[in-house]
Structures are given as structure tokens and as C-alpha cells.
Coordinates of C-alpha atoms in Angstrom, one line a residue:
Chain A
X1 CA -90.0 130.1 98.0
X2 CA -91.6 128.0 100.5
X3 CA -95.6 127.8 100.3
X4 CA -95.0 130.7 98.1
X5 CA -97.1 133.8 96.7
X6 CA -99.0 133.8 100.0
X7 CA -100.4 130.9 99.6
X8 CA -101.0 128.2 102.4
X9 CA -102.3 125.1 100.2
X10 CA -101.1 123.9 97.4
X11 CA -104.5 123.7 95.9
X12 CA -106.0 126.1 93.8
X13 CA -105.5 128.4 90.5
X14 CA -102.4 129.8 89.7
X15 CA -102.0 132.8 87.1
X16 CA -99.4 132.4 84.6
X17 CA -98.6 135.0 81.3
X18 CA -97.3 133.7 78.3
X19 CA -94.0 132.9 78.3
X20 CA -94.3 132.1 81.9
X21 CA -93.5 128.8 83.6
X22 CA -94.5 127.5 87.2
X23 CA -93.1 124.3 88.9
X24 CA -94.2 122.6 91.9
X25 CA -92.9 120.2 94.3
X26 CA -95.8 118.5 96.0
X27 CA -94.7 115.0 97.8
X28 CA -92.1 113.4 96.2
X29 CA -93.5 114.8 92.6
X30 CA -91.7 117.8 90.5
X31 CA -93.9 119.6 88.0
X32 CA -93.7 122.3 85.3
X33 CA -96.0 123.9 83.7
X34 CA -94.8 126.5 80.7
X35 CA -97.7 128.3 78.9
X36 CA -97.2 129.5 75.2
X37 CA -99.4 131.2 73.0
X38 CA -101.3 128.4 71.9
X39 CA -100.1 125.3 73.7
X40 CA -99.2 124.1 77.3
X41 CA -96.0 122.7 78.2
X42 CA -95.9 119.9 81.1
X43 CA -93.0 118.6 82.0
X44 CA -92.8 115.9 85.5
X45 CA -91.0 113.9 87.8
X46 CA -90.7 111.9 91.0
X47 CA -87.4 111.5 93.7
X48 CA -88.7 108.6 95.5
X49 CA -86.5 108.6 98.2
X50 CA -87.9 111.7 99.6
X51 CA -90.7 112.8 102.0
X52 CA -91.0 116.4 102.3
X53 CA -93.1 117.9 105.4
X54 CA -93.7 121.0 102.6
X55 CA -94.7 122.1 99.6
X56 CA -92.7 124.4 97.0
X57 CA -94.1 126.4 94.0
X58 CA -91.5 128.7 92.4
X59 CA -92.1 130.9 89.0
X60 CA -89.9 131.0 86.4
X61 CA -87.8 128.5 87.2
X62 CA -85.7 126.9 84.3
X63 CA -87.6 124.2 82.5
X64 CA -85.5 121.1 82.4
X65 CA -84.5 119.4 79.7
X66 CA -83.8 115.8 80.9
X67 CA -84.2 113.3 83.6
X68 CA -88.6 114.3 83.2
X69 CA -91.2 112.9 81.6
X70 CA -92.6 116.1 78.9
X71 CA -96.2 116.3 77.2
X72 CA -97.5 119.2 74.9
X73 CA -100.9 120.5 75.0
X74 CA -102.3 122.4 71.7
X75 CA -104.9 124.8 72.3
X76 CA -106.5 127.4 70.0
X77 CA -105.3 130.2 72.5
X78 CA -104.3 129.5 76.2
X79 CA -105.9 130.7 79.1
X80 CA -104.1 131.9 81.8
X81 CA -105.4 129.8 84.7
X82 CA -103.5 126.4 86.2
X83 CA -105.9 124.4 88.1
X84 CA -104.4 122.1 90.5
X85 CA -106.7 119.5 92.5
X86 CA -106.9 117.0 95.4
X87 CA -107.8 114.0 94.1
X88 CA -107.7 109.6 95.4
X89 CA -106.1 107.4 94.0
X90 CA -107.3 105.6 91.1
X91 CA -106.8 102.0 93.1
X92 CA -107.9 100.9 96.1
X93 CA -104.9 101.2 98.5
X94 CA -103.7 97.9 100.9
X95 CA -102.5 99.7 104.0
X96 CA -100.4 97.2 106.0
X97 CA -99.6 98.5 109.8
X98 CA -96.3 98.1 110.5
X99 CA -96.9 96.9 113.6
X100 CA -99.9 94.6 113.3
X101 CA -102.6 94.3 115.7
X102 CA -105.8 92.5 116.4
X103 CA -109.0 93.6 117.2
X104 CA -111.4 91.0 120.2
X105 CA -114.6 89.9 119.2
X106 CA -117.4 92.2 120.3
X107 CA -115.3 95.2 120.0
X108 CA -114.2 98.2 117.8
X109 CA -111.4 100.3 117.4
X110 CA -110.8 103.7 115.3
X111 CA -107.6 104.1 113.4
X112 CA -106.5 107.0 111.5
X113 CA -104.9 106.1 108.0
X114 CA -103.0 108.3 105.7
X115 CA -102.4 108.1 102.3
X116 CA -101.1 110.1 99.2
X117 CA -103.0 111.5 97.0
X118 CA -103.1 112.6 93.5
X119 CA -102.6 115.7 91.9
X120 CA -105.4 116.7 89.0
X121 CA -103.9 119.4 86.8
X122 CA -106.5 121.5 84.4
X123 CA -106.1 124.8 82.7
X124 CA -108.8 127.8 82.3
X125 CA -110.2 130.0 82.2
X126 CA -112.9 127.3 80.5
X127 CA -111.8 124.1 82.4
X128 CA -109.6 121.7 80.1
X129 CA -108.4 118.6 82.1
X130 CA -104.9 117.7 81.3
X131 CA -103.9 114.9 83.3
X132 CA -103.3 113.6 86.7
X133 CA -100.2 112.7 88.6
X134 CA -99.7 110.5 92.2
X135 CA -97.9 113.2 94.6
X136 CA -96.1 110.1 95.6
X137 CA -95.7 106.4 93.7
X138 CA -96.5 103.8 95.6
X139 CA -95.8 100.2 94.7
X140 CA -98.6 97.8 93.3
X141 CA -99.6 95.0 95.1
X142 CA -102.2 92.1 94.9
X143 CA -105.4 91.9 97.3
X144 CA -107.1 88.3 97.1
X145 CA -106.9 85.1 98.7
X146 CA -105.3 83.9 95.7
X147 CA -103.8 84.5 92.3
X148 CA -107.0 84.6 90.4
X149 CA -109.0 86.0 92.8
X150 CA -108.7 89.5 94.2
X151 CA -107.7 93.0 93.1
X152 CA -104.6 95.4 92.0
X153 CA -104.1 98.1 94.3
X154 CA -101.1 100.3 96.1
X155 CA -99.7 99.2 98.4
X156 CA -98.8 101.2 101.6
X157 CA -97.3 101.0 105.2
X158 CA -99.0 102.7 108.0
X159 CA -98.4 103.3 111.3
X160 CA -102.5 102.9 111.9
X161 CA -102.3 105.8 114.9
X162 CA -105.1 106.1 116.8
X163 CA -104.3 109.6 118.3
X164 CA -104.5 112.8 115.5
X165 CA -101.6 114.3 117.6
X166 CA -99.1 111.7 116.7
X167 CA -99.8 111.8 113.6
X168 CA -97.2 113.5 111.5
X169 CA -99.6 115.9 108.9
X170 CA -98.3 115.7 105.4
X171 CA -99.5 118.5 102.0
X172 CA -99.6 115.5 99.9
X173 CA -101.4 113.3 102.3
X174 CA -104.7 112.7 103.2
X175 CA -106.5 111.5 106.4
X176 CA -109.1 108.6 106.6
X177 CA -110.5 107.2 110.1
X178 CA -111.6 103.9 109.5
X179 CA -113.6 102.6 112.5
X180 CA -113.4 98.8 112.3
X181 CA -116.3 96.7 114.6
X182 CA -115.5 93.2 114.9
X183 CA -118.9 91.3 115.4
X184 CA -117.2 87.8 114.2
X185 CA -116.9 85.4 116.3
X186 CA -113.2 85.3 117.1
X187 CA -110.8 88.2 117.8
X188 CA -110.0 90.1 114.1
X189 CA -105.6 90.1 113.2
X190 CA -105.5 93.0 111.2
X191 CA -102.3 92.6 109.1
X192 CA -103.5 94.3 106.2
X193 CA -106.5 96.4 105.6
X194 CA -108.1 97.4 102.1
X195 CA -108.9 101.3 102.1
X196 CA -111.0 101.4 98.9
X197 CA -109.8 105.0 98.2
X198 CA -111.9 105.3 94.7
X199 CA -115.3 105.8 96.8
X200 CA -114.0 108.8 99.4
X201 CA -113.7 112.6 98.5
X202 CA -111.0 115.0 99.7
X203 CA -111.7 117.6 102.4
X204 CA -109.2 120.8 102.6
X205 CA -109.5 122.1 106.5
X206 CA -106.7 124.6 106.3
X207 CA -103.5 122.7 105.2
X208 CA -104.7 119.3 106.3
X209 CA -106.5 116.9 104.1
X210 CA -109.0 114.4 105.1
X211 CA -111.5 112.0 104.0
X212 CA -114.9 111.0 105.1
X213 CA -115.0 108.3 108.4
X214 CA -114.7 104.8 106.9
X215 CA -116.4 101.8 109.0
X216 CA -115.9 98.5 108.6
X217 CA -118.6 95.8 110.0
X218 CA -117.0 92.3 110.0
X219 CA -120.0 90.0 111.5
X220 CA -118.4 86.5 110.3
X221 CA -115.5 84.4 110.0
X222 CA -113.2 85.7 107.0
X223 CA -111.8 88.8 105.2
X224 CA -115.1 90.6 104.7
X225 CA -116.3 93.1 106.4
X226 CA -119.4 95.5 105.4
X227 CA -118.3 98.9 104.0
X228 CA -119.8 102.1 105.4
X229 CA -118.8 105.6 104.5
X230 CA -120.1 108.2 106.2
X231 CA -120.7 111.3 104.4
X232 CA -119.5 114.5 105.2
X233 CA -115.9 115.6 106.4
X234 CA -115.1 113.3 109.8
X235 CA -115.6 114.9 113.2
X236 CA -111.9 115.6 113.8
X237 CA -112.1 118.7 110.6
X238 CA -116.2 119.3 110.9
X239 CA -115.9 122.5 108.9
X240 CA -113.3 121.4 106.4
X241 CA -114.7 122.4 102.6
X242 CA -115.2 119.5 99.5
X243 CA -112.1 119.5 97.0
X244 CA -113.1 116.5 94.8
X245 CA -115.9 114.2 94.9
X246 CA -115.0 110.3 95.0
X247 CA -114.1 108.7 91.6
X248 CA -116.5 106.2 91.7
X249 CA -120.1 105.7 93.3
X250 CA -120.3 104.1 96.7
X251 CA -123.3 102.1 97.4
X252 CA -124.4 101.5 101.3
X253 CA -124.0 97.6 103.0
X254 CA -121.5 97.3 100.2
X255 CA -119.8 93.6 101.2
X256 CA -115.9 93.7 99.8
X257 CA -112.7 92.3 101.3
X258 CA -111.0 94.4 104.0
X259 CA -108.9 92.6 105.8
X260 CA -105.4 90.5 105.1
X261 CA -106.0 87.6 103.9
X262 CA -103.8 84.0 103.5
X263 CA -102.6 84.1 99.6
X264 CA -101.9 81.0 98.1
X265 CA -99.6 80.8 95.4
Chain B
X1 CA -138.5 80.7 18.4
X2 CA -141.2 83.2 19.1
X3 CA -143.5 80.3 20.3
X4 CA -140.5 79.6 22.9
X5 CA -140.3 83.2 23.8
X6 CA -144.2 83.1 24.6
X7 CA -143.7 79.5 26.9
X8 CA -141.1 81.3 28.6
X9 CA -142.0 84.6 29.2
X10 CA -146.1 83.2 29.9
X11 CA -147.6 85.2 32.6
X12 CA -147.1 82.0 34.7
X13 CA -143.7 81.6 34.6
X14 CA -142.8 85.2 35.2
X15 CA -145.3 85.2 38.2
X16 CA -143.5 81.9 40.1
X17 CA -140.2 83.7 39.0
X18 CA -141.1 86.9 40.7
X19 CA -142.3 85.3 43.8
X20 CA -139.1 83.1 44.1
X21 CA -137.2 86.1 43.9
X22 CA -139.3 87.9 45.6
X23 CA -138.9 85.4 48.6
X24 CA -135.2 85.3 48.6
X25 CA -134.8 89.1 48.7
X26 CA -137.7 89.0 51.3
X27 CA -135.1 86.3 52.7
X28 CA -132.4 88.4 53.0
X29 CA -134.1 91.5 54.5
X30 CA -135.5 89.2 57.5
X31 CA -132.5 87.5 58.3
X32 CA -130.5 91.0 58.2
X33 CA -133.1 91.9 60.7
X34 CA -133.5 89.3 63.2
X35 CA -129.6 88.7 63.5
X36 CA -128.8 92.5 64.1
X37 CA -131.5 92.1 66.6
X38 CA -130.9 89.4 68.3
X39 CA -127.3 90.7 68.0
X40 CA -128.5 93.7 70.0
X41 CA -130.3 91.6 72.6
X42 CA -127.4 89.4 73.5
X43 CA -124.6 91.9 73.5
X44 CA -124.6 92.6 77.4
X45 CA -125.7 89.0 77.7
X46 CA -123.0 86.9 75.9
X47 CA -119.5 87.1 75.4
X48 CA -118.6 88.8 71.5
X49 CA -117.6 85.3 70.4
X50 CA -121.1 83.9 71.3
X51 CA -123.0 86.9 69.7
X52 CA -120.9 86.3 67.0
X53 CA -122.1 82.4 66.7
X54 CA -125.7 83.3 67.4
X55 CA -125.6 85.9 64.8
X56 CA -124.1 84.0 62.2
X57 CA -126.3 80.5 62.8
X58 CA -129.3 82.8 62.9
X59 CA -128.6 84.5 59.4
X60 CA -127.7 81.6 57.4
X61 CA -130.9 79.5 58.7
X62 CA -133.4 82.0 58.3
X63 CA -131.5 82.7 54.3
X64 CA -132.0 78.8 53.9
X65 CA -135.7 78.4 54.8
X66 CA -136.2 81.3 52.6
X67 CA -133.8 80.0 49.4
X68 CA -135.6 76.6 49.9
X69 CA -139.3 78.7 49.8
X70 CA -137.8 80.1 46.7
X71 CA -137.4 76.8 45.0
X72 CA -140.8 75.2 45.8
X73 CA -141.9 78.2 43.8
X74 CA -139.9 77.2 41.2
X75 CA -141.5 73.5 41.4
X76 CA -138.9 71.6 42.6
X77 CA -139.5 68.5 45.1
X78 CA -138.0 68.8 48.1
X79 CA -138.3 65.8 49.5
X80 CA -136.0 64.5 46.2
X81 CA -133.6 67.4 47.0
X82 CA -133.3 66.6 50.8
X83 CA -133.0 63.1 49.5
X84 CA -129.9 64.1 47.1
X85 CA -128.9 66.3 49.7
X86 CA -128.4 63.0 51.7
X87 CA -126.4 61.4 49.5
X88 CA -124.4 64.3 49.1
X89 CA -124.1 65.1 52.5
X90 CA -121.9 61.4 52.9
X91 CA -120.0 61.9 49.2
X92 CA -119.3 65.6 50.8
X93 CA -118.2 63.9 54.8
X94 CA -115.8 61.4 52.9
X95 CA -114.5 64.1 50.9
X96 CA -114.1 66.6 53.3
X97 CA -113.2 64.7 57.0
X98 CA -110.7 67.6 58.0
X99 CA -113.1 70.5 57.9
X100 CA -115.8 68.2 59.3
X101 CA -113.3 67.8 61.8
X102 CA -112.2 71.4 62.6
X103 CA -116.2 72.1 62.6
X104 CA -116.9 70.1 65.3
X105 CA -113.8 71.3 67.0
X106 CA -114.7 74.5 66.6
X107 CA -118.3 73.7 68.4
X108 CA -115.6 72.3 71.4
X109 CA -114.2 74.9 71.5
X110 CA -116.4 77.8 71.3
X111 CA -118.3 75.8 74.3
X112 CA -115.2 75.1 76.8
X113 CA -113.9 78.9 75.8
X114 CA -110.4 78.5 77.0
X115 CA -110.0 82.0 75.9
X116 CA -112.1 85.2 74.3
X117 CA -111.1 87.5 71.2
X118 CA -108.5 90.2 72.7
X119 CA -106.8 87.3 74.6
X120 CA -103.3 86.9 74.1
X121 CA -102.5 82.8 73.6
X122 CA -99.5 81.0 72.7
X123 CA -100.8 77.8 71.0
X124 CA -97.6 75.4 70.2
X125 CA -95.2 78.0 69.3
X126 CA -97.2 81.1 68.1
X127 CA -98.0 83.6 70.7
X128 CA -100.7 86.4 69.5
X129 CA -103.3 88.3 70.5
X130 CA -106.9 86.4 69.5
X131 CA -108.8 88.0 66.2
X132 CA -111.3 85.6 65.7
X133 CA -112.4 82.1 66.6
X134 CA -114.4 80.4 63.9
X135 CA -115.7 77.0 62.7
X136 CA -112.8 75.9 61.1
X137 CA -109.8 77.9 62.5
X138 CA -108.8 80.4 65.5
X139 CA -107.0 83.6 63.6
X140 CA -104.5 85.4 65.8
X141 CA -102.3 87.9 65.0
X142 CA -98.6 87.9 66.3
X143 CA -96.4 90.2 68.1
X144 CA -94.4 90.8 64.7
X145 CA -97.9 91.7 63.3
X146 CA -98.2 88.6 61.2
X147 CA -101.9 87.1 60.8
X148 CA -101.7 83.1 61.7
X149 CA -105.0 80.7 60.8
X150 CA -104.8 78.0 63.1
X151 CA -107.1 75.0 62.0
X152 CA -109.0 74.4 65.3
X153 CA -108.2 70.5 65.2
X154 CA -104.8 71.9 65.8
X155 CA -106.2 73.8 68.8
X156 CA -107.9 71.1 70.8
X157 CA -104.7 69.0 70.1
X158 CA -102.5 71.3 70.9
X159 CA -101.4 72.8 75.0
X160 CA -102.6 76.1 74.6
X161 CA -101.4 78.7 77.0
X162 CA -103.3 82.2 77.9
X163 CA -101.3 84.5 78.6
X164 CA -104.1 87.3 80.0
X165 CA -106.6 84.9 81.4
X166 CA -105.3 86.3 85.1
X167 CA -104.8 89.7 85.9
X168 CA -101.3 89.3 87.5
X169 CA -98.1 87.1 86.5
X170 CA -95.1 85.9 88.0
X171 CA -91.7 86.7 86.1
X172 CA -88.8 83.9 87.1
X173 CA -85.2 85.1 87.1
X174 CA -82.4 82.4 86.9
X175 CA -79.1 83.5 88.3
X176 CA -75.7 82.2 88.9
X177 CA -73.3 83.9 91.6
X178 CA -69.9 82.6 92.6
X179 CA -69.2 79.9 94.8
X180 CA -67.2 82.6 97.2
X181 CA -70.6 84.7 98.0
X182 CA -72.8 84.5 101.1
X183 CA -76.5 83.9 99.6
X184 CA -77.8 86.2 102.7
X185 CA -76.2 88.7 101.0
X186 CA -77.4 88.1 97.4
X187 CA -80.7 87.2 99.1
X188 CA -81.0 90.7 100.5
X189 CA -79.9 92.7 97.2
X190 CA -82.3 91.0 95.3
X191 CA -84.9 91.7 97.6
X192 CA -84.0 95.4 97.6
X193 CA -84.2 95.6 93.7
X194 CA -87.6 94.4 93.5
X195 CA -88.4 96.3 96.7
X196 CA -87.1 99.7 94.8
X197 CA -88.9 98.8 91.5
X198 CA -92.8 100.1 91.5
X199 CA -94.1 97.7 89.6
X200 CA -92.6 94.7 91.4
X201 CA -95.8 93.9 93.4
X202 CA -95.5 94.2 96.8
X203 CA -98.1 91.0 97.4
X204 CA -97.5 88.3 96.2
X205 CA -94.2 88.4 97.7
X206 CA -91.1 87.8 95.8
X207 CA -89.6 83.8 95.8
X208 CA -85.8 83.5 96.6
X209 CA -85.2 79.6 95.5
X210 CA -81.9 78.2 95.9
X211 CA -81.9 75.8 92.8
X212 CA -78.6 73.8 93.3
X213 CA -75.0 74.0 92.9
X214 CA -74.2 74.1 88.9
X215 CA -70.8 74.0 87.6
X216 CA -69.7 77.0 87.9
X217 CA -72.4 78.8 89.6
X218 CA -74.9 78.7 92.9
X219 CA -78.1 78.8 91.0
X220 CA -80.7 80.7 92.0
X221 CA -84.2 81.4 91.3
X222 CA -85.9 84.9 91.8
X223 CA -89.4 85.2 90.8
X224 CA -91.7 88.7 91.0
X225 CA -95.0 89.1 90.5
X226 CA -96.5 91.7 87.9
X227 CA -99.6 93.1 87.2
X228 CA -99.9 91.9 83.3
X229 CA -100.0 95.0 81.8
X230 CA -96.5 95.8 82.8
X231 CA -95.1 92.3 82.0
X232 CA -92.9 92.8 79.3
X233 CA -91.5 96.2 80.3
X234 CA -90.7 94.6 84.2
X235 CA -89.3 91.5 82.7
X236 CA -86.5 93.4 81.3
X237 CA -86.1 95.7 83.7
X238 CA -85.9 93.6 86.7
X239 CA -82.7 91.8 85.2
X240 CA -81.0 95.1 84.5
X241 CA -81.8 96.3 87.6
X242 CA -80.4 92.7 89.1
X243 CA -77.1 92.9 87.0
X244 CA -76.8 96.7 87.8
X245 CA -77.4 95.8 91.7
X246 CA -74.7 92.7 91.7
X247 CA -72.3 95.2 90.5
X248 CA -72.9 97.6 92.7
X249 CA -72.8 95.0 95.8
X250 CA -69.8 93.6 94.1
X251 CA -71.3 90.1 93.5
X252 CA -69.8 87.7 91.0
X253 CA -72.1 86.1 88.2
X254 CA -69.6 84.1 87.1
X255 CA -69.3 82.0 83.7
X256 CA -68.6 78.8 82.9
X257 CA -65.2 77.7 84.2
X258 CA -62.3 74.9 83.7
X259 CA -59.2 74.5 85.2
X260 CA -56.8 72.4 83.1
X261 CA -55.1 70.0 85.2
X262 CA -51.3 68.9 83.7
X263 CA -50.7 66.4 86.1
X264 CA -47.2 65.5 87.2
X265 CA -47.1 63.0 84.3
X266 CA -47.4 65.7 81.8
X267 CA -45.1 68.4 81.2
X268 CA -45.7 72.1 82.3
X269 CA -47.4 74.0 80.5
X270 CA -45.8 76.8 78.6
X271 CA -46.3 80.4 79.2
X272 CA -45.9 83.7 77.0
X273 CA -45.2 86.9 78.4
X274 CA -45.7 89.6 76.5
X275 CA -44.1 93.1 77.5
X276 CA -45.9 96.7 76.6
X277 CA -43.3 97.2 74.1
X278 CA -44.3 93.9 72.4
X279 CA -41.3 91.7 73.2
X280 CA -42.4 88.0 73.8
X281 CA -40.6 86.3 76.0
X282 CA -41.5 82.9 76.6
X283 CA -41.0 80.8 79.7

């Protein structure tokens, strides 16, 4: 049943009786959810290799028994709501642009970024968070100048379109323009860019996700760059509604490292 | 006897003997109070260890001006006792070089801080995660759950290793293939695996080093980089991935080999064939 029960988005409460199970294929991750009288049963799992354009949600379907990662959940007496939310990453994700480009001194250029999200899962009626799962794993990587210096994030390769039309709109994705001004004083390479995914929310407009508009200020010589999110869903999905708030506070002028930087080893 | 009772219990005595005692319990109370204070005023300031220190130094000197308040009640001179306490103080250094030692290694240490409680060190050839770092000795307690007392003389003589100083870690593989493979090859399978495995970083890259040509292998190192939360569990599974991948590619990790040579001065070797039916037949 594709983008069953009438649904559009994957996002959202689904009713379940007891007895009843659901499972959903969202990106590249399986989940089930079984509901008993007095406990929850999750049961999850991720193919990798694939990359689906949609999303599945089927009832009933048999839960399995191997080859998945199961957790219990013991309640006094279940609720017959499952909650399932858009949420970022927990990391900040390194997007590298398979094809790299650079970016002259004096002037700006506005890319549009897209990167998996995560799936929150809570049952109801009274909210209960159970966990949270990446609708598609992405590798970690290191972000610093050197081995002691710098961060762990995911790592991710984007095509780093400029045009919404070419690119390909994913239900497990979401959309970030990130506006990068070069003020330094020689022409930016942009190799690898650091999308601190933690500080943006999610924005549902229709079946497309998106984030708020990201700039970047670099005003110097170096990796820095001065971090600006603006607030509100970008101009390209103005009436698009808030699914989740960011993870973590985002304070204005924030100076962090953006861009790719020379690691020694 | 009851004239001794009356000297001993005079109104005097029982007064100096309150007020001594009243001092050192007085003592106590104020050095409970000013180390959990101070305590609470350096906890977001100093590192554990530190507060620790502070604490400690704090509560002992404040007890000692108090106990020594408590014997000048009592009479005593303590200018003699500080003068004893000299003498003793060189009997007691003579006596007791190794903890005097370990002491002022301990002060080394604690000011250098090669590593924090929680840390996980290897110091010679323990490795355990750090429970305390004292005056006298660094406590640790190993992997197999056993507690170890280092003396801390030990420590600042010793190459100590921290293991979680850094958030990320490299993880070197040392393989042998055949002689008879291409190393583009073997370069490229390798690459895959750690390009398939999640928590493989993807930056640092991974190092393909072509160590040398051993005996019976072309020796190769392949290091990967880890965040250090998942070292253990990557460092096993990157080789089972790298022996399950070899297979798959059909790559030889060959083991050691020798070829007997007979020579045309010795005689050939014999051979023994034996048939399913267990009939040995030699030729």
C-alpha cells in the first residue's frame, strides 16, 4: 500500500488496536510497531543500499523475527496513538559536493542542500517518547583541521544544486538553502561544507521537507565563516507549517567552521 | 584517692578539658563546612580531581589549626611540639623516602594532568579506566574489573598512554596477500570495506601502506579512523569484514611457506599415495 490509508506524508498519528501492528518504510529504514495490552513492541532495520523516491506504511504485516534490532516498552495500559516526527540529526552533517566548486571574492552564491532526517517515534494518547531512528545512516566523519581539533559529524555527498527543479525531492529528506557570501579576500574552494543540522527545524509543505535559509559570512582568510539562520520556513515553501523545533539553541553572529579544511594527520 | 579524684575532676581541669574538646568538635564542624563550600564554589571552575585536592588540603588544615587550639588548652608548648615535630619530621623523611617520594609525585602529577578520573590509560602494561588520582598512588580499575594501585613514582617513570584524551582514533590493520595479486585490486577492496562500514569515518581518510615484501607475503598496512566510542567494536569488525571481503574477491592471505629443495645430490624424495579405499601405495 503505497502512501497508504489516505495519507500523503508520512508524518503524523497513526491509530492502532491491540493486537495490531504497523510497519513503515521511510528512507532506507523498516519499522514495526506491535501494541499489546500493556507494552509496545518496536522492532527496526535499515537496507542501506537503497533509496526509495516513496514511503510505505502497511498494517498488520507479520512482525519479523530476525535480521532487526527489537525493544519492549512496558506501559501501565497502552494508548492507541503512534506518533511519528521529523526531526535533524543529532550531528552536524559535512556535506561534500561531488563536484566541488569555488566561490570569488566579493561574491555569493545560494545552494540548495539535502539531507536525511530522523524519524522521532512517541505513543499517546499522553505523549511518551520512545526513541528516534535516522531514516537513512550515514557514515561518520571528522570536521577539523586536525586530529585533536574539530568535530564528529555525518558525513554526506551532495550534488549542491542551485535550481529546486533539479532537485530530486525525497520523504526522508530535507531541504536547506545555505546562501554562502565570500567577503575574504581570495576566491572561497568549497570542497566541503559543515551544515550544523542541530540548530534548524523541519518544515512540512505538502510532501516536501525543508529547513530555514542558512547563510554563511566568510569575511577572512580560513575555514570560518559567520553562521546566520534565518527564521521561518525559506522563501521557496513560505507557507509550509513547523514539525520540530531545532535540537539545540542557535545564537546570532555565531563564528564556527564551515568550510573544508587541510587535515593533518 | 579521693584527694586525686578532687585534683582531677577540679572545676579547672574539667573547664580546659571542655574547651579543648569543645574546639576540636568546633574543628570539625568548620572544616566540614568550608570544604563542602568551597567544594560547591569550584565545581564548575576546576576539574573533579582539583576540587578533590582543594577539598581535602582545606579540611585537614582547618582540623589541624583547630586540634593544635585544642592542645594549648590543654597547656602544652607549642613551640616544643613544633620543635619535636622537627626532629620527627627528618626521623619520619629517612624512614619514609618512598611515600615522600610518591607525595611529591603526586603534586607532579596532579599539576601536569596527563589525564582526568573517567580517562582510560594504559600505564606500563595495565590499561583501565581512571578511579582516582591521589598523593601516593593513581587507582584504576581494569577492563577485567580488577582495581590496580599504582604508586605514582611508578607513574611519572613510567610512558603512560591515554587512550580517550582525543575524540577520534586510528585502528592499523596488518595484512599479508600473495605474491600473485595486483595491490590495485586489494587496494580497491579494502577501500570498499571501510567505505561500506558506518563507522569507518569517512574523514580522516583511510591509509593503504605498502610495508614491504615479507617471506611469504606482500605486507600491507590499512589503517581507519574511529570515533572512540566505537573503537573496540570497529576494531573487530573491520578485520572480519577484510577477511570476509578477500574471500569474496578471491584474494590470497597466504601463510608462511617453504619449499624444500632436494637438490640433484640428494635423492628424491619419497611419496605416498593413498587410495579412497585406503591402500598405500608408495612411489
Amino acid at each position: 500500500m503505497m502512501a497508504g490509508m489516505k495519507r500523503n506524508v508520512w508524518w503524523g498519528e497513526y491509530e492502532l488496536e491491540i493486537g495490531d501492528s504497523g510497519h513503515w518504510e521511510i528512507g532506507s529504514l523498516g519499522l514495526w510497531m506491535e501494541r499489546e495490552a500493556s507494552e509496545w513492541k518496536m522492532a527496526y532495520s535499515w537496507n542501506d543500499d537503497e533509496d526509495p523516491e516513496l514511503w510505505t506504511y502497511r498494517r498488520n504485516e507479520s512482525f519479523p523475527d530476525a535480521g532487526v534490532q527489537g525493544e519492549r516498552f512496558a506501559v501501565q495500559r497502552t494508548g492507541g496513538t503512534v506518533k511519528l516526527r521529523a526531526v535533524t540529526a543529532d550531528r552536524s552533517v559535512v556535506a561534500r559536493p561531488r563536484t566541488p566548486f569555488r566561490v570569488p571574492s566579493g561574491h555569493q552564491t545560494r545552494i540548495l542542500v539535502s539531507s536525511p532526517l530522523w524519524v522521532e517515534i512517541a505513543v499517546g494518547p499522553e505523549p511518551a517518547y520512545l526513541r528516534e531512528l535516522p531514516a537513512k545512516r550515514l557514515s561518520e566523519t571528522w570536521f577539523g583541521s586536525t586530529t585533536r581539533d574539530g568535530e564528529l559529524a555525518y558525513a554526506l555527498k551532495t550534488n549542491a544544486r542551485t535550481r529546486l527543479e533539479d532537485l530530486p525531492m525525497r520523504p526522508y529528506r530535507f531541504v536547506t538553502p545555505i546562501v554562502i557570501e565570500n567577503e575574504g579576500p581570495d576566491t572561497l574552494f568549497v570542497e566541503r561544507l559543515n551544515l550544523p543540522v542541530p540548530h534548524l527545524s523541519i518544515f512540512g509543505a505538502g510532501e516536501a521537507l525543508w529547513s530555514e535559509e542558512v547563510r554563511m559570512l566568510r569575511s577572512e582568510v580560513g575555514d570560518v565563516a559567520e553562521l546566520d539562520v534565518r527564521s521561518g520556513p525559506p522563501q521557496e515553501a513560505k507557507k509550509a507549517a513547523l514539525l520540530s523545533e531545532p535540537r539545540l539553541a542557535f545564537e546570532k553572529g555565531h563564528l564556527f567552521r564551515a568550510f573544508s579544511s587541510l587535515l593533518r594527520l | 584517692m579521693r584527694d586525686f579524684l578532687t585534683v582531677f575532676f577540679s572545676l579547672d581541669k574539667i573547664v580546659v578539658v571542655s574547651k579543648a574538646l569543645l574546639l576540636v568538635l568546633a574543628g570539625l564542624l568548620v572544616a566540614r563546612l568550608l570544604s563542602r563550600g568551597l567544594q560547591r564554589l569550584l565545581e564548575n571552575r576546576l576539574d573533579r580531581q582539583r576540587v578533590v585536592l582543594m577539598r581535602r588540603i582545606t579540611y585537614y588544615s582547618v582540623l589541624s589549626l583547630f586540634f593544635v587550639a585544642g592542645l594549648h588548652q590543654f597547656g602544652f608548648n607549642l613551640g616544643v611540639l613544633l620543635g619535636a615535630a622537627g626532629v620527627l619530621s627528618v626521623a619520619l623523611g629517612f624512614a619514609s623516602q618512598t611515600s615522600a617520594s610518591n607525595l611529591i609525585s603526586g603534586l607532579f602529577l596532579i599539576g601536569e594532568q596527563p589525564f582526568a578520573i573517567g580517562d582510560v590509560v594504559q600505564i606500563g602494561s595495565t590499561t583501565g579506566e581512571v578511579l582516582g588520582i591521589d598523593l601516593l598512588s593513581v587507582k584504576l580499575r581494569t577492563f577485567d574489573n580488577r582495581f590496580v594501585r599504582i604508586p605514582n613514582e611508578t607513574v611519572i617513570k613510567t610512558e603512560v598512554a591515554t587512550l580517550t584524551k582525543f575524540p577520534i582514533r586510528r585502528i592499523d590493520v596488518q595484512i599479508g596477500v600473495a605474491y600473485k595479486e595486483d595491490l590495485d585490486s586489494v587496494r580497491e577492496v579494502l577501500c570498499q570495506v571501510a567505505d561500506e562500514n558506518l563507522m569507518c569515518l569517512d574523514e580522516p581518510k583511510p591509509l593503504f601502506l605498502f610495508q614491504g615484501f615479507g617471506d611469504s607475503a606482500l605486507n600491507i598496512q590499512f589503517s581507519v579512523w574511529v570515533s572512540r566510542e566505537n573503537f573496540l567494536e570497529l576494531k573487530s569488525a573491520i578485520q572480519l569484514d577484510i577477511k570476509r571481503a578477500l574471500d569474496e574477491a578471491e584474494i590470497e592471505i597466504p601463510f608462511p611457506h617453504r619449499t624444500l629443495y632436494a637438490g640433484s645430490a640428494t635423492r628424491p624424495l619419497p611419496v605416498e599415495i593413498v587410495s579412497s579405499a585406503g591402500e598405500a601405495r608408495v612411489i
